[in-house]
Short mmCIF file of C-alpha atoms in Angstrom, two decimals:
data_model
loop_
_atom_site.label_atom_id
_atom_site.label_comp_id
_atom_site.label_asym_id
_atom_site.label_seq_id
_atom_site.Cartn_x
_atom_site.Cartn_y
_atom_site.Cartn_z
CA MET A 1 11.46 -14.92 1.83
CA LYS A 2 13.86 -18.26 1.64
CA LYS A 3 13.01 -20.93 3.85
CA MET A 4 15.29 -23.11 5.64
CA LYS A 5 15.72 -25.47 8.25
CA ILE A 6 17.83 -25.09 11.56
CA TYR A 7 20.02 -28.57 12.16
CA MET A 8 20.27 -29.56 15.42
CA LYS A 9 22.24 -32.53 17.02
CA LEU A 10 20.83 -34.44 20.00
CA LYS A 11 23.23 -36.35 22.53
CA SER A 12 20.97 -36.79 25.62
CA ALA A 13 21.75 -39.05 28.17
CA LEU A 14 18.35 -41.32 28.04
CA VAL A 15 19.62 -42.12 24.75
CA LEU A 16 24.11 -42.27 24.84
CA GLY A 17 25.09 -45.38 24.50
CA LEU A 18 21.50 -47.13 22.87
CA PHE A 19 21.40 -44.40 20.21
CA THR A 20 24.01 -41.84 18.41
CA LEU A 21 21.24 -39.21 16.65
CA ALA A 22 22.22 -36.72 14.38
CA ALA A 23 19.38 -35.37 12.79
CA CYS A 24 17.34 -32.10 11.94
CA THR A 25 15.09 -30.70 14.80
CA GLY A 26 11.89 -31.95 13.09
CA ASN A 27 13.23 -35.70 13.88
CA TYR A 28 14.66 -34.05 17.11
CA ARG A 29 11.10 -33.47 18.01
CA ASP A 30 9.31 -36.19 16.56
CA PHE A 31 11.43 -38.66 19.11
CA ASN A 32 12.46 -36.07 21.99
CA MET A 33 9.29 -33.80 22.20
CA ASN A 34 6.27 -36.16 21.12
CA PRO A 35 5.89 -38.91 24.12
CA ASP A 36 3.25 -40.61 21.69
CA ASN A 37 6.66 -41.22 19.12
CA VAL A 38 8.65 -43.11 22.20
CA PRO A 39 8.59 -45.66 23.55
CA ASP A 40 6.88 -44.81 27.22
CA SER A 41 9.82 -47.08 29.24
CA TYR A 42 11.87 -44.44 27.98
CA LEU A 43 9.81 -41.03 28.84
CA ASP A 44 10.97 -42.33 32.80
CA MET A 45 14.39 -42.32 32.82
CA ASP A 46 16.83 -39.05 32.91
CA GLY A 47 13.52 -36.71 33.13
CA LEU A 48 12.95 -36.91 29.36
CA ARG A 49 9.53 -36.74 29.87
CA TYR A 50 8.99 -33.57 31.01
CA GLY A 51 12.37 -32.60 30.37
CA SER A 52 11.79 -32.50 26.56
CA ALA A 53 8.75 -29.85 27.30
CA ILE A 54 11.31 -27.18 28.70
CA THR A 55 13.47 -27.59 25.82
CA SER A 56 10.88 -27.50 23.16
CA MET A 57 9.37 -23.53 24.74
CA GLU A 58 12.86 -22.81 25.02
CA LEU A 59 13.51 -23.21 21.45
CA ASP A 60 10.13 -21.35 20.77
CA MET A 61 10.12 -18.67 22.83
CA ILE A 62 11.94 -16.47 20.17
CA PRO A 63 11.38 -19.30 16.91
CA CYS A 64 14.97 -20.67 16.87
CA SER A 65 13.88 -24.98 16.04
CA ASP A 66 12.16 -26.36 13.07
CA GLN A 67 10.67 -23.02 12.46
CA GLY A 68 13.31 -21.77 10.83
CA ALA A 69 14.93 -18.50 9.82
CA ASN A 70 11.64 -17.86 8.14
CA ALA A 71 9.55 -17.99 10.94
CA TYR A 72 12.02 -15.92 13.21
CA GLN A 73 11.92 -13.29 10.51
CA ARG A 74 7.97 -13.08 10.57
CA ALA A 75 7.11 -13.57 14.06
CA GLN A 76 10.38 -11.00 15.23
CA ASN A 77 12.46 -9.41 12.10
CA LEU A 78 9.03 -8.06 10.57
CA THR A 79 7.04 -7.19 13.71
CA GLY A 80 9.06 -5.71 16.35
CA ASP A 81 12.44 -5.64 14.91
CA ILE A 82 11.43 -3.16 12.63
CA PHE A 83 8.56 -1.65 15.21
CA SER A 84 11.05 -0.57 17.71
CA GLY A 85 14.05 1.01 14.89
CA GLN A 86 16.45 -0.78 16.05
CA LEU A 87 16.67 -2.67 12.65
CA CYS A 88 15.05 -1.33 8.96
CA ALA A 89 13.54 -4.33 6.41
CA ILE A 90 14.92 -3.74 2.65
CA GLY A 91 13.01 -6.55 0.82
CA VAL A 92 10.68 -5.72 -1.37
CA TRP A 93 8.11 -7.56 -0.54
CA ASN A 94 4.54 -6.95 -2.61
CA GLY A 95 6.23 -4.04 -4.18
CA CYS A 96 7.16 -2.45 -0.13
CA SER A 97 3.13 -2.51 0.35
CA ASN A 98 3.79 -5.29 3.67
CA ASN A 99 4.56 -4.59 7.68
CA THR A 100 7.08 -2.07 6.73
CA THR A 101 4.91 -0.29 5.80
CA TYR A 102 1.92 -0.69 8.06
CA ASN A 103 0.08 -2.80 5.36
CA LEU A 104 -0.32 -5.72 7.91
CA ARG A 105 -2.38 -7.98 5.90
CA PHE A 106 -0.01 -8.73 4.07
CA ASP A 107 0.68 -12.98 3.41
CA ASN A 108 -0.18 -13.16 6.64
CA TRP A 109 3.04 -12.18 8.25
CA ASN A 110 1.58 -11.74 11.83
CA ASP A 111 0.02 -14.95 12.07
CA VAL A 112 2.90 -16.53 12.72
CA MET A 113 3.93 -15.94 16.43
CA PHE A 114 0.44 -16.90 17.20
CA ASN A 115 0.48 -20.29 15.74
CA ILE A 116 3.72 -20.58 17.43
CA ALA A 117 2.50 -19.70 21.07
CA PHE A 118 -0.55 -22.17 20.41
CA THR A 119 1.12 -25.16 18.36
CA THR A 120 4.37 -25.72 20.26
CA ILE A 121 4.59 -23.12 23.58
CA MET A 122 1.25 -23.94 25.08
CA PRO A 123 0.99 -27.59 24.45
CA ALA A 124 4.32 -28.45 25.52
CA TRP A 125 3.50 -26.26 28.95
CA LYS A 126 -0.21 -27.90 29.33
CA ARG A 127 1.87 -31.44 29.65
CA VAL A 128 4.33 -30.16 32.26
CA CYS A 129 1.45 -28.17 34.07
CA THR A 130 -0.51 -30.46 35.58
CA GLU A 131 -1.48 -30.72 40.21
CA GLU A 132 0.18 -33.77 39.83
CA ASN A 133 3.66 -32.67 38.82
CA ARG A 134 3.42 -29.29 40.85
CA GLU A 135 3.64 -31.89 43.72
CA LYS A 136 6.24 -34.80 41.85
CA GLU A 137 7.76 -32.40 39.56
CA PRO A 138 8.00 -28.65 41.01
CA VAL A 139 10.87 -27.15 39.79
CA THR A 140 10.29 -28.55 36.47
CA TYR A 141 6.48 -27.39 36.71
CA ALA A 142 7.99 -23.81 38.05
CA ILE A 143 10.23 -23.30 34.94
CA ALA A 144 7.13 -24.41 32.90
CA GLN A 145 5.07 -21.76 33.94
CA VAL A 146 7.79 -19.03 34.06
CA LEU A 147 8.36 -19.83 29.91
CA LYS A 148 4.89 -19.69 29.61
CA VAL A 149 4.44 -16.31 30.63
CA ALA A 150 7.59 -15.41 29.01
CA ALA A 151 6.59 -16.25 25.94
CA MET A 152 2.34 -15.54 25.98
CA HIS A 153 3.10 -11.78 27.16
CA ARG A 154 5.71 -10.98 23.90
CA CYS A 155 2.12 -12.58 22.46
CA THR A 156 -0.45 -10.94 24.24
CA ASP A 157 1.62 -7.65 23.46
CA ASN A 158 1.38 -8.14 19.84
CA TYR A 159 -2.05 -9.09 19.43
CA GLY A 160 -3.89 -8.40 23.09
CA PRO A 161 -6.92 -10.33 23.77
CA LEU A 162 -5.96 -14.24 23.35
CA PRO A 163 -7.45 -17.66 23.48
CA TYR A 164 -5.89 -18.04 26.96
CA PHE A 165 -7.63 -19.47 29.60
CA GLN A 166 -9.47 -22.14 27.73
CA PHE A 167 -6.82 -23.34 25.37
CA GLY A 168 -6.77 -26.94 24.87
CA ASN A 169 -10.15 -27.70 26.24
CA GLY A 170 -11.34 -29.89 23.23
CA ALA A 171 -14.04 -27.22 22.15
CA MET A 172 -14.01 -26.93 18.46
CA THR A 173 -13.54 -23.02 19.20
CA THR A 174 -11.54 -21.15 22.00
CA PRO A 175 -13.02 -18.15 23.73
CA TYR A 176 -10.68 -15.15 23.69
CA ASP A 177 -9.79 -13.32 27.30
CA ALA A 178 -9.26 -10.42 28.26
CA GLN A 179 -5.51 -9.18 28.54
CA ASP A 180 -6.05 -7.66 31.49
CA LYS A 181 -7.15 -10.73 32.75
CA ILE A 182 -4.34 -12.69 31.01
CA TYR A 183 -1.47 -10.20 33.05
CA GLU A 184 -3.35 -11.03 36.02
CA SER A 185 -2.73 -14.44 35.44
CA PHE A 186 1.02 -13.97 34.38
CA PHE A 187 1.39 -11.84 37.89
CA LYS A 188 -0.35 -15.09 40.05
CA ASP A 189 2.04 -17.45 38.25
CA LEU A 190 4.73 -16.12 38.31
CA ASN A 191 4.37 -15.79 42.25
CA GLU A 192 3.60 -19.21 42.76
CA ALA A 193 6.98 -20.31 40.51
CA ILE A 194 8.97 -17.90 42.44
CA ASP A 195 8.53 -19.35 45.98
CA ILE A 196 9.13 -22.49 44.34
CA LEU A 197 12.25 -21.79 42.59
CA GLU A 198 13.49 -19.59 45.66
CA ASP A 199 12.33 -22.83 48.26
CA PHE A 200 14.62 -25.18 46.30
CA CYS A 201 17.59 -22.64 45.99
CA GLU A 202 17.31 -22.44 49.50
CA LYS A 203 17.35 -26.13 50.47
CA ASN A 204 19.53 -27.06 47.52
CA PRO A 205 21.92 -24.35 46.30
CA ASP A 206 24.40 -26.59 43.96
CA ALA A 207 22.03 -28.81 42.68
CA ARG A 208 21.16 -28.71 38.44
CA PRO A 209 17.83 -30.72 37.51
CA LEU A 210 17.15 -29.98 33.98
CA LYS A 211 20.51 -29.65 33.58
CA LYS A 212 20.45 -32.10 30.48
CA TYR A 213 17.55 -30.04 28.49
CA ASP A 214 17.88 -26.64 29.78
CA LEU A 215 20.04 -24.30 26.63
CA VAL A 216 19.42 -21.62 28.78
CA TYR A 217 20.68 -21.69 32.66
CA GLU A 218 22.13 -25.55 32.09
CA GLY A 219 20.03 -26.41 35.48
CA ASN A 220 21.21 -23.44 37.56
CA ILE A 221 17.62 -22.82 39.52
CA THR A 222 19.06 -19.61 41.02
CA LYS A 223 19.16 -18.04 38.12
CA TRP A 224 16.21 -19.26 37.33
CA ALA A 225 14.41 -17.64 39.80
CA LYS A 226 16.29 -14.21 39.19
CA PHE A 227 14.89 -14.55 35.87
CA ALA A 228 11.46 -15.26 36.73
CA ASN A 229 11.74 -12.11 39.24
CA THR A 230 13.29 -9.98 36.43
CA LEU A 231 10.39 -11.17 34.10
CA LYS A 232 8.09 -10.02 36.99
CA LEU A 233 9.99 -6.79 37.56
CA ARG A 234 9.40 -6.40 33.61
CA LEU A 235 5.56 -7.01 33.63
CA ALA A 236 5.31 -4.50 36.52
CA MET A 237 6.58 -1.74 34.43
CA ARG A 238 4.20 -2.58 31.71
CA ILE A 239 1.23 -1.68 33.74
CA VAL A 240 1.92 1.14 35.42
CA TYR A 241 -0.05 3.39 33.33
CA VAL A 242 -3.01 1.93 33.69
CA ASP A 243 -2.52 -0.11 37.40
CA PRO A 244 -0.09 2.27 39.11
CA ALA A 245 -0.70 0.60 42.26
CA ASN A 246 0.10 -2.72 41.13
CA ALA A 247 2.65 -2.34 39.27
CA GLN A 248 4.56 -0.59 42.29
CA LYS A 249 3.87 -3.49 44.54
CA TYR A 250 5.30 -6.32 42.13
CA ALA A 251 7.90 -4.59 41.00
CA GLU A 252 9.13 -3.82 44.86
CA GLU A 253 8.40 -7.80 45.39
CA ALA A 254 10.17 -8.89 42.41
CA VAL A 255 13.78 -6.57 43.28
CA SER A 256 13.79 -7.16 46.84
CA THR A 257 16.67 -9.47 48.07
CA SER A 258 15.35 -9.63 51.99
CA ARG A 259 12.41 -11.66 50.08
CA GLY A 260 14.33 -14.03 48.00
CA VAL A 261 17.44 -13.78 45.24
CA GLY A 262 15.88 -10.66 44.06
CA VAL A 263 16.43 -9.54 40.00
CA MET A 264 19.36 -10.06 37.79
CA THR A 265 22.29 -7.60 38.75
CA GLU A 266 25.25 -9.32 36.64
CA ASN A 267 25.76 -10.45 32.75
CA ASP A 268 26.34 -13.66 33.80
CA ASP A 269 22.69 -13.94 34.89
CA ASN A 270 21.27 -13.01 31.64
CA ALA A 271 18.58 -14.92 29.83
CA MET A 272 20.12 -16.17 26.45
CA LEU A 273 19.31 -19.29 24.70
CA HIS A 274 22.68 -21.78 23.42
CA SER A 275 23.83 -24.45 22.59
CA ALA A 276 24.11 -27.22 24.90
CA ASN A 277 23.73 -30.33 25.33
CA GLY A 278 24.43 -31.61 22.05
CA ILE A 279 21.95 -29.26 20.56
CA VAL A 280 23.02 -26.97 18.74
CA VAL A 281 21.13 -23.23 18.51
CA TYR A 282 21.83 -21.25 15.09
CA HIS A 283 20.78 -17.34 15.47
CA PRO A 284 18.15 -17.09 12.60
CA LEU A 285 18.96 -13.23 12.68
CA ARG A 286 22.25 -14.31 10.92
CA VAL A 287 20.31 -16.07 7.79
CA ILE A 288 18.42 -13.04 7.13
CA TRP A 289 21.28 -10.47 7.16
CA ALA A 290 23.67 -12.65 5.70
CA MET A 291 22.02 -15.62 3.09
CA TYR A 292 18.34 -13.47 2.50
CA LYS A 293 19.46 -10.30 2.51
CA GLU A 294 16.59 -8.32 4.01
CA THR A 295 17.54 -6.76 7.08
CA CYS A 296 19.97 -3.86 7.77
CA MET A 297 20.96 -1.48 11.04
CA GLY A 298 17.46 0.81 11.37
CA SER A 299 17.74 5.16 10.81
CA THR A 300 17.05 5.55 14.61
CA MET A 301 19.93 3.19 15.67
CA GLU A 302 22.25 4.98 13.83
CA SER A 303 21.06 8.20 14.61
CA PHE A 304 21.78 7.58 18.27
CA LEU A 305 24.88 5.15 18.08
CA LYS A 306 26.71 7.82 15.80
CA GLY A 307 25.62 11.04 17.63
CA TYR A 308 27.00 9.56 20.83
CA SER A 309 30.11 8.25 19.58
CA ASP A 310 28.97 4.78 20.94
CA ASP A 311 31.30 2.09 21.10
CA ARG A 312 28.47 -0.34 20.60
CA ILE A 313 28.04 0.31 17.11
CA GLY A 314 30.88 -2.07 15.79
CA LYS A 315 29.66 -4.71 18.21
CA TYR A 316 26.19 -4.13 17.19
CA PHE A 317 26.46 -3.74 13.24
CA HIS A 318 29.40 -4.16 10.17
CA LYS A 319 30.41 -1.86 8.73
CA SER A 320 28.59 -0.25 5.29
CA THR A 321 30.52 -2.06 2.26
CA LEU A 322 29.16 1.53 0.27
CA GLU A 323 31.79 3.89 -0.53
CA GLY A 324 33.60 5.09 2.31
CA GLY A 325 32.14 2.87 4.60
CA ASP A 326 31.29 4.12 7.94
CA TYR A 327 27.90 2.64 9.62
CA HIS A 328 25.21 3.47 7.45
CA GLY A 329 21.35 2.47 8.08
CA ALA A 330 18.26 2.38 6.44
CA ARG A 331 14.34 4.49 7.49
CA ASN A 332 11.45 2.26 7.59
CA GLY A 333 8.52 2.39 5.36
CA ILE A 334 10.62 3.51 2.50
CA ILE A 335 10.00 2.11 -1.54
CA ILE A 336 13.08 0.80 -2.55
CA ASP A 337 14.04 0.83 -6.24
CA ASP A 338 17.41 -1.02 -6.33
CA GLN A 339 17.83 -3.49 -3.63
CA THR A 340 21.15 -3.98 -4.54
CA LEU A 341 22.26 -1.06 -2.47
CA TYR A 342 20.29 -0.91 0.77
CA GLN A 343 22.22 -4.64 0.91
CA LYS A 344 25.49 -2.87 1.34
CA LEU A 345 24.23 -0.97 4.25
CA SER A 346 25.07 -2.09 7.99
CA THR A 347 24.20 -5.30 8.91
CA PRO A 348 23.15 -7.10 11.81
CA ASN A 349 26.95 -8.16 13.91
CA ILE A 350 24.92 -11.19 14.31
CA GLU A 351 26.66 -14.75 13.36
CA ALA A 352 25.47 -18.45 13.58
CA SER A 353 26.80 -19.00 17.29
CA ASN A 354 25.38 -15.81 18.74
CA LYS A 355 23.28 -16.60 22.03
CA VAL A 356 19.50 -15.50 21.14
CA LYS A 357 18.93 -12.76 23.89
CA TRP A 358 15.17 -12.59 26.08
CA MET A 359 17.00 -10.55 28.66
CA CYS A 360 19.60 -8.97 29.84
CA ALA A 361 20.94 -7.65 33.60
CA ALA A 362 21.16 -4.14 31.92
CA GLU A 363 17.13 -3.94 31.54
CA ALA A 364 16.72 -5.01 34.82
CA TYR A 365 18.58 -2.25 35.96
CA PHE A 366 17.00 -0.05 33.56
CA LEU A 367 13.77 -1.08 34.87
CA ARG A 368 14.74 -0.18 38.60
CA ALA A 369 15.84 2.91 37.45
CA GLU A 370 12.32 3.92 36.24
CA GLY A 371 10.76 2.65 39.30
CA ALA A 372 13.50 4.64 41.85
CA LEU A 373 12.61 7.66 39.75
CA ARG A 374 9.09 7.21 40.38
CA LYS A 375 10.26 6.79 43.97
CA TRP A 376 9.47 3.21 44.82
CA ASN A 377 12.26 1.07 46.50
CA MET A 378 13.98 -0.48 43.76
CA GLU A 379 17.13 -1.03 46.21
CA GLY A 380 19.25 1.87 44.48
CA ASP A 381 19.01 5.58 43.86
CA ALA A 382 17.67 6.41 40.28
CA LYS A 383 21.52 7.65 39.19
CA GLY A 384 23.10 5.27 39.98
CA LEU A 385 20.81 2.07 38.53
CA TYR A 386 20.56 4.36 35.35
CA GLU A 387 24.79 4.40 35.11
CA THR A 388 25.19 0.96 36.42
CA GLY A 389 22.95 -0.36 33.42
CA VAL A 390 24.87 1.36 30.94
CA ARG A 391 28.01 0.36 32.11
CA THR A 392 26.75 -3.05 32.26
CA SER A 393 25.51 -2.73 28.76
CA PHE A 394 28.88 -1.80 27.54
CA ALA A 395 30.43 -4.96 29.45
CA GLU A 396 28.11 -7.16 28.17
CA TRP A 397 29.07 -6.07 24.57
CA GLU A 398 33.09 -5.64 25.91
CA ALA A 399 32.47 -2.00 24.14
CA ASN A 400 35.01 0.80 25.71
CA ILE A 401 32.56 3.29 27.72
CA GLY A 402 35.04 5.92 27.94
CA SER A 403 33.14 9.37 29.06
CA TYR A 404 30.02 7.85 27.42
CA LEU A 405 28.24 9.16 31.16
CA THR A 406 29.98 12.42 31.24
CA ASN A 407 29.72 14.35 27.55
CA LYS A 408 26.87 16.22 27.58
CA ASP A 409 27.71 17.22 24.32
CA ALA A 410 26.86 13.70 22.83
CA LYS A 411 23.22 14.43 21.02
CA PRO A 412 21.80 12.06 18.59
CA ALA A 413 22.45 13.13 15.34
CA LYS A 414 20.85 13.53 11.80
CA TYR A 415 20.24 10.47 9.60
CA ASP A 416 21.15 11.51 6.44
CA ASP A 417 20.21 9.01 3.55
CA PRO A 418 23.39 7.66 2.04
CA ILE A 419 20.84 6.15 -0.95
CA GLY A 420 18.27 7.64 -1.57
CA ASN A 421 15.43 10.99 -0.22
CA ASN A 422 14.81 9.41 2.92
CA SER A 423 16.98 11.83 5.18
CA TYR A 424 15.69 12.67 9.01
CA SER A 425 16.40 15.10 11.52
CA ALA A 426 17.00 13.16 15.45
CA ARG A 427 13.76 13.71 17.04
CA THR A 428 15.08 14.84 21.06
CA GLU A 429 18.78 16.34 21.91
CA ILE A 430 18.39 13.99 25.27
CA THR A 431 21.82 12.87 26.33
CA PRO A 432 23.56 9.93 27.77
CA VAL A 433 24.49 12.18 30.59
CA TYR A 434 22.34 12.10 34.34
CA ASP A 435 20.87 15.10 35.08
CA GLU A 436 19.15 15.07 38.63
CA LYS A 437 18.05 18.87 37.99
CA ALA A 438 16.42 17.66 34.81
CA SER A 439 12.34 16.86 34.67
CA VAL A 440 11.32 12.88 35.62
CA GLU A 441 10.09 13.20 32.09
CA GLU A 442 13.83 13.97 30.39
CA ASN A 443 15.09 11.52 32.96
CA LEU A 444 12.37 9.00 32.20
CA GLU A 445 12.90 9.39 28.09
CA ARG A 446 17.18 9.15 28.95
CA ILE A 447 16.16 5.68 30.75
CA LEU A 448 14.46 4.35 28.54
CA THR A 449 16.69 5.71 25.30
CA GLN A 450 19.58 3.65 26.61
CA LYS A 451 17.59 0.78 27.84
CA TRP A 452 16.23 0.74 24.10
CA ILE A 453 19.37 0.81 22.85
CA ALA A 454 21.03 -1.87 25.43
CA LEU A 455 18.02 -4.29 24.59
CA TYR A 456 19.29 -4.81 21.18
CA PRO A 457 18.60 -6.98 19.12
CA GLU A 458 15.68 -7.99 21.04
CA GLY A 459 13.18 -5.98 19.37
CA GLN A 460 9.75 -7.24 20.33
CA GLU A 461 10.66 -5.67 23.64
CA ALA A 462 12.43 -2.38 22.20
CA TRP A 463 8.65 -1.94 20.67
CA THR A 464 6.95 -2.82 23.37
CA GLU A 465 8.62 -0.20 25.63
CA PHE A 466 8.38 2.44 23.17
CA ARG A 467 4.66 2.24 22.51
CA ARG A 468 4.39 1.57 26.64
CA THR A 469 6.24 5.46 27.08
CA GLY A 470 7.22 6.85 23.67
CA TYR A 471 10.46 6.62 23.99
CA PRO A 472 13.22 6.62 22.55
CA LYS A 473 11.86 8.85 19.88
CA ILE A 474 11.19 6.62 16.91
CA MET A 475 11.83 8.03 13.15
CA PRO A 476 8.85 7.22 11.49
CA VAL A 477 8.00 5.56 8.88
CA ALA A 478 8.69 7.22 5.30
CA ASN A 479 5.62 5.75 3.52
CA ASN A 480 2.06 4.89 5.87
CA PHE A 481 0.08 2.19 3.60
CA SER A 482 -2.30 1.47 6.10
CA ASN A 483 -5.16 3.73 4.72
CA GLY A 484 -5.44 5.82 7.73
CA ALA A 485 -5.75 2.90 10.35
CA VAL A 486 -2.07 3.65 11.76
CA ASP A 487 -1.11 7.22 13.03
CA THR A 488 2.45 8.09 11.25
CA GLU A 489 3.55 9.94 14.26
CA ILE A 490 2.24 7.61 16.82
CA GLN A 491 3.11 4.92 14.88
CA ILE A 492 1.87 1.27 15.11
CA ARG A 493 0.70 -0.18 18.14
CA ARG A 494 -0.26 -3.35 17.80
CA VAL A 495 -0.91 -6.83 14.94
CA THR A 496 -3.83 -7.76 13.91
CA PHE A 497 -5.87 -11.29 14.70
CA PRO A 498 -4.63 -14.09 12.74
CA GLN A 499 -6.71 -14.59 9.75
CA GLN A 500 -6.61 -18.57 10.27
CA GLU A 501 -8.38 -17.45 13.15
CA TYR A 502 -11.19 -15.41 11.05
CA ASP A 503 -11.62 -18.11 9.33
CA GLY A 504 -11.93 -21.27 11.92
CA ASN A 505 -12.76 -19.42 15.66
CA GLY A 506 -14.32 -15.86 13.82
CA ALA A 507 -17.57 -15.63 16.52
CA GLU A 508 -14.76 -15.81 19.29
CA VAL A 509 -12.42 -13.05 16.80
CA GLN A 510 -15.41 -10.49 17.20
CA ARG A 511 -15.49 -11.64 20.88
CA ALA A 512 -11.92 -9.86 20.78
CA ILE A 513 -11.87 -7.12 18.73
CA SER A 514 -14.85 -6.13 21.70
CA LEU A 515 -12.15 -6.77 24.00
CA LEU A 516 -9.64 -4.81 22.62
CA GLY A 517 -11.92 -1.79 22.85
CA GLY A 518 -11.33 -0.61 19.31
CA PRO A 519 -10.67 -2.21 15.39
CA ASP A 520 -8.57 -5.52 14.45
CA THR A 521 -6.29 -2.46 13.23
CA GLY A 522 -2.38 -1.63 14.01
CA GLY A 523 -3.45 1.86 15.35
CA THR A 524 -5.77 0.42 18.16
CA LYS A 525 -3.88 0.80 21.53
CA LEU A 526 -3.32 -2.06 23.97
CA TRP A 527 -5.15 -2.46 27.54
CA TRP A 528 -1.55 -1.27 29.06
CA ASP A 529 -1.26 1.33 26.56
CA LYS A 530 -2.51 4.28 28.72
CA LYS A 531 0.17 6.84 28.54
CA LYS A 532 -1.08 9.99 27.97
#
């Protein structure tokens, strides 16, 4: 993997007329993200003291800042993206013995998400979320709480227990906390933030606080409230197999429009990190496919998109440059002899200027469809919500839906390996057509399959939902080098604790393993991973 810095340009309202600052992200943070490097008199001007922390948290939610494409690759692309089956990694690191083949101890790749969470996200959050700020800067406080939950649920869903509640306590080591307790705090934090945001929206419908620092909604607090509710809905569904009563309670609260603004319903509500306020955000996935040449379409994605004649295929991927063109992917876990051949496969149709997806309205509809399937009050029926979710995803990508929701003959296609001997038959015959006479489990597979497609290219959430439900039915890795730690059929359930934690916080890591309830391997299931 090559290293690269993501360059940005900032013209903050604070410094406009005083400075013209054009610098790499590192310099931006030196000035704007670290209050120790800024004259105190400047910090209280134009909201910089806490607004800059919001910007910092946003940039590192899915690494898009000075961590560079190298960090994005290890924290996102070489974990969730490939474990979900949406994409395939075609690098040849360590002779193809790495994450792609379940050798999780190669080169400390799995330390990266942890490092970003505890060196950038949590310090920025801690700077904002004080009791004093809850009274003085309630909206900033609430958004920081939402951002913390949005970032740290990704982290705990990777590892399990985390050194969470006593972060920044000044001690030499930090105790780990159980995932169920962390989740419990997520709902508490979200409920508090939602109350603050919705109260502000009601009293100040046209106000845009933090507009100069917000790279997602540009200060639109109604949209932040919808994002917070949708995040609450996502996490409620996450715990459905371990705590069904609270799952239903939290989900119904999130969706209810009689209680507040509800969840995302339009693509304009989508949470997407983008260039704004003079800060240019470059999508790191473009570097990984175009410069590193180390990722392509996954075989499972090819199977579904081709089998369904899904018009999103050309929006998601470029055609292969192999003879004959067409769209071709690869299976994860393959042994690559000639990397140049695999670099001709279909690459992500992601350019530097593309927004970075965190969450979309289609996901909200699929979550509601699943809730309705479970007989919860989701303000709609399962079939209608499911079909609206599909239509919303097609609209997001400006793709032609055609007869997608009525073609009962559309089934996932066999994956035919255009290069090697790794062809594989589709593991399901599920169609996109909702069948009200089908079993609950069949329609659950249908909903989750379409959610998985719609989440692209956010592979982290796609992998997590596969672990929670078993859907979609992802093709297994071709080679498994975990020495029996990960079952090839069950597939990988988590990543291992960082080596640096073993080195500097070893006693607490041993306690974390006890809280995990199994060995520190990729085969140990997380607290919420309880579907039988």
